[in-house]
XYZ file of C-alpha atoms in Angstrom:
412
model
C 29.668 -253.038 184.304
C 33.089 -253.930 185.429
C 30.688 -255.956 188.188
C 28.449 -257.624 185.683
C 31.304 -258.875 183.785
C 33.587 -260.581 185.945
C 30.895 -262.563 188.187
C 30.172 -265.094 185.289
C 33.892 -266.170 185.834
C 33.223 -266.885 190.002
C 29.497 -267.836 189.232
C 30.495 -270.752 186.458
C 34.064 -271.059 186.951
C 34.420 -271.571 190.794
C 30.813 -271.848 192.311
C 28.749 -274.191 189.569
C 30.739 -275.667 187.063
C 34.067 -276.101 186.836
C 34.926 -277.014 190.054
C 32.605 -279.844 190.176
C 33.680 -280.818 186.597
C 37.490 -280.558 187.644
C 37.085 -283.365 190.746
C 34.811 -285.376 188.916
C 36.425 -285.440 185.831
C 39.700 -283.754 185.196
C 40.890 -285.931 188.167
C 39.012 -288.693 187.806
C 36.796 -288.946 191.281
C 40.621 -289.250 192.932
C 40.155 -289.353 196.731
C 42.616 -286.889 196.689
C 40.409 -284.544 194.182
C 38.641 -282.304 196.381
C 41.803 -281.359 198.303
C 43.986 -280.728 195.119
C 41.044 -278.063 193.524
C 41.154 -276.325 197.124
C 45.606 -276.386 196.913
C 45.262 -274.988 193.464
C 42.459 -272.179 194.871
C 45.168 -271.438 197.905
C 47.574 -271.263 195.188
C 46.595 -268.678 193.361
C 45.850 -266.968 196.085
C 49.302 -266.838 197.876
C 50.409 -265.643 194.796
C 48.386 -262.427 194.937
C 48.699 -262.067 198.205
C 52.387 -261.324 197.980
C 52.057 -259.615 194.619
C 48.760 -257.565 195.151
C 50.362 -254.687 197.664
C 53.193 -253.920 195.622
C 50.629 -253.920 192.478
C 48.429 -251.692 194.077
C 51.375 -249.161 195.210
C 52.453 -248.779 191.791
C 49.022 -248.624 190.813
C 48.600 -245.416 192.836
C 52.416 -244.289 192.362
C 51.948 -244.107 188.323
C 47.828 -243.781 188.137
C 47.664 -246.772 186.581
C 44.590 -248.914 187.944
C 42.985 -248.654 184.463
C 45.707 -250.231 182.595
C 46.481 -252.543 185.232
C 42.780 -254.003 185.175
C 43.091 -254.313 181.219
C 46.013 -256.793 181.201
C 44.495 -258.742 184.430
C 40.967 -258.896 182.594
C 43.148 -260.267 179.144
C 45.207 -262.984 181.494
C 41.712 -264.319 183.143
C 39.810 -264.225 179.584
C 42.930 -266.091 178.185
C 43.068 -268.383 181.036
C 39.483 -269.298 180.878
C 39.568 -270.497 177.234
C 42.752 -272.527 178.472
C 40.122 -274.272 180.628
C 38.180 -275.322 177.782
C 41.321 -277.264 176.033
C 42.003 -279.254 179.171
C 40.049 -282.818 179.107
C 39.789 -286.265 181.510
C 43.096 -286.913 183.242
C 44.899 -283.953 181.899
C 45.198 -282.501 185.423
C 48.426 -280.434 184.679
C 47.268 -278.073 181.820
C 43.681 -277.710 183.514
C 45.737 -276.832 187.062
C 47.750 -274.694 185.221
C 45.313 -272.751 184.193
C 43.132 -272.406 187.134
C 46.184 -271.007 188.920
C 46.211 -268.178 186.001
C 42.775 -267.526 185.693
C 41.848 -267.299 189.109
C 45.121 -265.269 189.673
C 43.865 -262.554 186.901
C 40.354 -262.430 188.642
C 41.744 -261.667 191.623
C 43.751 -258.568 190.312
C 40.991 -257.170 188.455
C 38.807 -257.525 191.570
C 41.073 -255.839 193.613
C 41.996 -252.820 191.029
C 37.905 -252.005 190.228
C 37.123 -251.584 194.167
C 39.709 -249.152 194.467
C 37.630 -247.167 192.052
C 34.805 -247.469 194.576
C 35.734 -244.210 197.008
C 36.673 -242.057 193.526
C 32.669 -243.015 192.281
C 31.122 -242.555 195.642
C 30.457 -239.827 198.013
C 31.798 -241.790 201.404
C 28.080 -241.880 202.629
C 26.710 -243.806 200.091
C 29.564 -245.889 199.793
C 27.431 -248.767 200.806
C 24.601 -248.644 198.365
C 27.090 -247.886 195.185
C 28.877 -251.017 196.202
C 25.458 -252.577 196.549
C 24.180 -251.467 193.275
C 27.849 -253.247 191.995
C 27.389 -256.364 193.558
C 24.003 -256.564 192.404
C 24.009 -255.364 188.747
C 27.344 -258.422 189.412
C 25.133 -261.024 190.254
C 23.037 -260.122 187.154
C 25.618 -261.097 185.112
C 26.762 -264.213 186.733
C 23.182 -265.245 186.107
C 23.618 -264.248 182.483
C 26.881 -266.146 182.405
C 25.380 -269.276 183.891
C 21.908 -268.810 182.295
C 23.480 -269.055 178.334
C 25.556 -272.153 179.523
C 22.610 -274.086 181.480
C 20.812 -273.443 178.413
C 23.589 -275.097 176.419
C 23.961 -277.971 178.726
C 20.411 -279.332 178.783
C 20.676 -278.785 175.299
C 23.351 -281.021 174.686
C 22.491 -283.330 177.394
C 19.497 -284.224 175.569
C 21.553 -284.793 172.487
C 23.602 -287.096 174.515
C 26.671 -285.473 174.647
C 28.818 -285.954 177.496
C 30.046 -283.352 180.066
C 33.598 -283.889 178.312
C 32.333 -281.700 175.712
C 29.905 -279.250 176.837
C 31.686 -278.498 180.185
C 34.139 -276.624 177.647
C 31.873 -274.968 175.944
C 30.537 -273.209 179.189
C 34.053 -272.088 179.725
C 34.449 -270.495 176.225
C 30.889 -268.287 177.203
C 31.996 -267.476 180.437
C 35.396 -266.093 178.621
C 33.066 -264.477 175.479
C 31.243 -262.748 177.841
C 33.548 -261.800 180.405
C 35.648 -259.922 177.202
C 32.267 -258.394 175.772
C 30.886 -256.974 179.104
C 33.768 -255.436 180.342
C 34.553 -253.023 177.243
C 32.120 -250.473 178.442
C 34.312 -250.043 181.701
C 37.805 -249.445 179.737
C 35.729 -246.561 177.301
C 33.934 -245.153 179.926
C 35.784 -245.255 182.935
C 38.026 -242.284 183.488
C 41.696 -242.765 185.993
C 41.185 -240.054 188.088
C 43.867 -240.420 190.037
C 46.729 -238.424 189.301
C 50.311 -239.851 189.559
C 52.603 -239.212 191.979
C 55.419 -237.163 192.625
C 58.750 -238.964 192.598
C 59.575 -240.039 196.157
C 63.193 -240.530 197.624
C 65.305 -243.423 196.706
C 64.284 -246.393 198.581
C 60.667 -244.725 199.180
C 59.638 -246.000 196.014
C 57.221 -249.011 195.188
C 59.205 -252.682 195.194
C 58.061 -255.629 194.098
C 56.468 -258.961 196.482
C 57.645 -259.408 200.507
C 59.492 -255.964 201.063
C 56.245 -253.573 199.669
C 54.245 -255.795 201.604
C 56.093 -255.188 204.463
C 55.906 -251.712 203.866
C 52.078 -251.108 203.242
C 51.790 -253.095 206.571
C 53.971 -250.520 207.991
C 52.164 -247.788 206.533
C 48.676 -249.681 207.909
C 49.684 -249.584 211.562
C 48.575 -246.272 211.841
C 45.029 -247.156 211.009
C 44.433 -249.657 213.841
C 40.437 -250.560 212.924
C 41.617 -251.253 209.309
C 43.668 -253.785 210.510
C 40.531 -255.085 212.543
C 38.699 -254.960 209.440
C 41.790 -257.227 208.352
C 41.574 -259.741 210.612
C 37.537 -259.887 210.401
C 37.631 -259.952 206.782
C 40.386 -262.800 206.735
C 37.810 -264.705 209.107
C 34.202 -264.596 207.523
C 35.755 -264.311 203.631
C 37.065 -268.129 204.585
C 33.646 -269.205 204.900
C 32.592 -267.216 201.920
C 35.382 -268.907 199.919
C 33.863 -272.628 201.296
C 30.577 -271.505 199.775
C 31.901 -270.369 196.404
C 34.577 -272.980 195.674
C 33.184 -276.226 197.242
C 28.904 -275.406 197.148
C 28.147 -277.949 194.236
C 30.750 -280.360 195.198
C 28.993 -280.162 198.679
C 25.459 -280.884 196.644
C 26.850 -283.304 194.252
C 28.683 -285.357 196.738
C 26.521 -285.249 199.746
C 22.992 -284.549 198.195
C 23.368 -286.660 194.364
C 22.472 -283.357 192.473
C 23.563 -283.748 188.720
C 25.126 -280.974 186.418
C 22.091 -279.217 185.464
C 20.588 -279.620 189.452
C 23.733 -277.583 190.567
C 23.410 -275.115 188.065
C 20.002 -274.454 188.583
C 20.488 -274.265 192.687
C 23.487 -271.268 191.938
C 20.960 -269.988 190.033
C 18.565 -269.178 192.037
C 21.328 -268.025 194.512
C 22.598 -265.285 192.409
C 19.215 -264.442 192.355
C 19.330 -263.984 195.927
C 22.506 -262.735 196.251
C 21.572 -259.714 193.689
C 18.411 -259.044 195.790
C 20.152 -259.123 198.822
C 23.239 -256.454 197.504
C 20.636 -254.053 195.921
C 18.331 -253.986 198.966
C 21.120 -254.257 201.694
C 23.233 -251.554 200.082
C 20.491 -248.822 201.685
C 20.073 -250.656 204.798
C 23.137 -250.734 205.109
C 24.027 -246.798 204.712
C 21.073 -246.304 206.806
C 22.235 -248.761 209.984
C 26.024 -248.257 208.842
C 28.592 -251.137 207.474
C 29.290 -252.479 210.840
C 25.900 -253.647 212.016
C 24.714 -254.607 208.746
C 27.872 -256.970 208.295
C 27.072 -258.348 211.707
C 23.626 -259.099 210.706
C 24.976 -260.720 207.378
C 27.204 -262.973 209.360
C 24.389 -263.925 211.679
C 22.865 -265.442 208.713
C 25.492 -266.866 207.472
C 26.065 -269.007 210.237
C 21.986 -270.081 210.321
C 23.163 -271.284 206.466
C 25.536 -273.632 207.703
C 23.703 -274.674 210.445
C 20.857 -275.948 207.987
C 22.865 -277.446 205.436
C 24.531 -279.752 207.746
C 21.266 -280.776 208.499
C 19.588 -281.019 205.025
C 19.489 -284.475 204.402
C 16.827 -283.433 201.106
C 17.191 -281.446 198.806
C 14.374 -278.858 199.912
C 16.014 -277.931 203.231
C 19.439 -277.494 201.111
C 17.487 -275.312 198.546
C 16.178 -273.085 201.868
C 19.797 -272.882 203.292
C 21.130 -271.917 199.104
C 18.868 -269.163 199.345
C 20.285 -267.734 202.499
C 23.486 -268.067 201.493
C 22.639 -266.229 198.557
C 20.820 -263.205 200.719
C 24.172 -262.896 202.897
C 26.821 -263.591 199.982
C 26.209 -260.067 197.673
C 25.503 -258.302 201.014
C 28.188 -259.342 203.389
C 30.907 -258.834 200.381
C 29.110 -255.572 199.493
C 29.850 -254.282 203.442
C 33.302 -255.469 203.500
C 34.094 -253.475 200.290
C 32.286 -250.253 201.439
C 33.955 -250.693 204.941
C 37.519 -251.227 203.284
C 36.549 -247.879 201.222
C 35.602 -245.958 204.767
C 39.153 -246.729 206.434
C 41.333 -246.066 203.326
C 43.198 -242.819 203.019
C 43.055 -241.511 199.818
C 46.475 -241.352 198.401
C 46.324 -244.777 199.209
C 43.523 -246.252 197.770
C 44.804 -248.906 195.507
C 47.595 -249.620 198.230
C 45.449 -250.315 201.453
C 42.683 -252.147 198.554
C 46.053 -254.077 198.147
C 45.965 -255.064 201.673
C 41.859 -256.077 201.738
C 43.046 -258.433 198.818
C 45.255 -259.999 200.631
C 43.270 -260.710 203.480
C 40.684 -262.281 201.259
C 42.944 -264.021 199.687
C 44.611 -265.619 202.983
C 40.602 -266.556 203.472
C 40.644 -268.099 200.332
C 43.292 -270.566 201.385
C 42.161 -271.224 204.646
C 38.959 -271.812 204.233
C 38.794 -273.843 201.264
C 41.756 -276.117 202.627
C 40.345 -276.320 205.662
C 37.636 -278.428 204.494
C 39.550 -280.025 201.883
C 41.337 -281.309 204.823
C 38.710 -282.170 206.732
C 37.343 -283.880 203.967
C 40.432 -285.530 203.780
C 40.817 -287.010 207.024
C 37.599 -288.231 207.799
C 37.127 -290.455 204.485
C 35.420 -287.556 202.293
C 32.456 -286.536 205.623
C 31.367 -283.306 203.566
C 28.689 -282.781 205.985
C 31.307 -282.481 208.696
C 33.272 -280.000 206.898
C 30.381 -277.314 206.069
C 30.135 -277.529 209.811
C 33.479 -276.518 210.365
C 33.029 -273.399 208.152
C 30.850 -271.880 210.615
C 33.994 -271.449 212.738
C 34.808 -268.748 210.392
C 31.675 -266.804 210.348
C 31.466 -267.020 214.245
C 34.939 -265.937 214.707
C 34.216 -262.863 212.199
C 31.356 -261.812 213.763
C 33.649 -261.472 217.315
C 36.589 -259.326 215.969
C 33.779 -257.216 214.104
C 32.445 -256.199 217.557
C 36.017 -254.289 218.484
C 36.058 -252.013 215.419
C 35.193 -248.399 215.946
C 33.514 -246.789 212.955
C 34.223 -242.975 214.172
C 37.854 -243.759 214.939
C 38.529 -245.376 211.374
C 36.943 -243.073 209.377
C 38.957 -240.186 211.280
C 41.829 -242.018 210.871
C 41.785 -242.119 206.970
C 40.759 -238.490 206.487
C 44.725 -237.572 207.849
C 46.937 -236.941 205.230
C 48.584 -240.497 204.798
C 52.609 -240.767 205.389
């Protein structure tokens, strides 16, 4: 549930909405717009990178993952209406609060998968994070269903994107509140808290806790892999989810309601593709189904630098939809395989950060790209394929056996 309600936030906010709706109109077509949404994704991001370890080791310290996720889930709901009250040219409040929301999201995202190896037994860690990303995608098509309905409403009552764009992010926010409930009544902390360690053992805050979990992570070499692959193909994931409909709307002409329909049909795919992949993927194992995932991903970016129509874009949407919920879905289950489990929440920590470092290098990458050749969009989904390509490489040196050993020791 926890799944169903937080994907309308990535699904309207980030992928089919908001992000077109903040270059186009919150900064005014600026030649500069494309790369300031990407700085303000990176921003966020470098924030919980060097907040999310130390989060996640108090987290485990005090077994407090539930209450954690019910303050970030207030601060993204909150920030999401803020996103509503920010209108053309007002580039500071909406900034402001695309920092916070996308901040919040991020916590919450990280604090529910470390729920994921209490849930699952570890061989079916794969298909319980499929059946999450999935029953996810369902609701990001709820989410984005209820607010293309209201926008072709009000479209053909002539009112302009100034003032139904808002309204989508007030549903998103609704909805987001609504769906989650049946996590914080349900949803029991199993984790017990910790004893007290030894002064200067305990839990700091930002650089020196991050320091320390990637202490404590040197002892589980293929997690650290899993890092550095994760880090890789999550940058091109983060191109796809933050820059898709500028991509269409920029390169292709699609309008509002075009866009919304194309991520559509891709959470469509993308639920599909979790669901099904989830048993293929405990069947196979994580590593070879990622690998296949990332194989597709880089046929997806292959074809949509080539679409020069809209059908061959549609074809590569839907691919890119197939690979999205399953290629997240392995990285989760994998991340779950290699943790110890006094350190769930912790190591988690670390996964977060690594796909949060992806979500400022990819996205600025081709902001930047973008930048320097005069706004060639077509030149910068090339560039993303980098990513997947270079993913797919360190994925080859990771040894399942070894990792999974590794995190049944007691941890330090």
């Amino acid at each position: 549930m926890y799944d169903f309600a937080n994907s309308g936030y990535t699904t309207v906010v980030l992928t089919a909405v908001y992000n077109a709706y903040f270059v186009g109109v919150v900064a005014e077509g600026q030649p500069h717009a494309t790369l300031l949404w990407t700085v303000l994704i990176a921003l966020s991001s470098l924030i919980v990178m060097l907040s999310m370890p130390a989060l996640g080791a108090y987290a485990d310290a005090h077994a407090a993952k539930k209450r954690l996720l019910a303050v970030s889930t207030a601060g993204c709901v909150i920030s999401t209406i803020g996103l509503a009250l920010a209108g053309r040219g007002e580039i500071w409040p909406a900034a402001i609060a695309v920092v916070l929301s996308n901040t919040f999201y991020s916590y919450g995202e990280s604090l529910i998968a470390a729920f994921l190896p209490e849930l699952a037994r570890r061989e079916a860690l794969g298909r319980v994070s499929g059946w999450g990303w999935a029953f996810g995608y369902c609701g990001g098509m709820l989410a984005l269903g209820l607010s293309l309905a209201y926008v072709l409403h009000a479209q053909a009552q002539g009112i302009p994107a100034t003032e139904f764009v808002p309204v989508t992010m007030l549903i998103t926010a609704v909805l987001y509140a609504l769906a989650a409930l049946p996590t914080f009544l349900l949803l029991r902390e199993r984790a017990r808290a910790q004893a007290p360690r030894p002064a200067g053992s305990e839990e700091t805050g930002g650089l020196r806790q991050l320091w320390r979990s990637w202490q404590r992570a040197q002892a589980y070499p293929d997690f650290l892999r899993l890092l550095a692959c994760g880090t890789s193909y999550q940058a091109g994931i983060a191109v796809v989810i933050a820059l898709a409909a500028v991509y269409a709307e920029q390169t292709l002409g699609f309008q509002q309601a075009q866009t919304m329909a194309l991520v559509f049909l891709v959470n469509i795919a993308s639920a599909l593709g979790a669901f099904a992949f989830g048993y293929f993927e405990d069947r196979v194992g994580h590593q070879r189904a990622l690998a296949c995932t990332l194989l597709g991903w880089m046929l997806m970016v292959l074809l949509a630098y080539l679409a020069s129509t809209a059908t061959l874009f549609w074809v590569a949407a839907v691919i890119a939809g197939l690979c999205m919920g399953s290629s997240q879905s392995c990285g989760r289950a994998l991340a779950g395989s290699f943790a110890p489990p006094a350190r769930l929440a912790e190591f988690f920590g670390l996964w977060t950060f690594a796909t949060r470092l992806a979500a400022i290098i990819g996205p600025l990458t081709y902001g930047l790209v973008t930048w320097l050749t005069t706004g060639n969009h077509r030149l910068a989904i090339l560039s993303t394929g980098v990513f997947f390509l270079l993913g797919w490489i360190i994925l080859r040196g990771i040894d399942m056996q070894r990792g999974v050993a590794a995190a049944a020791r007691v941890a330090d």
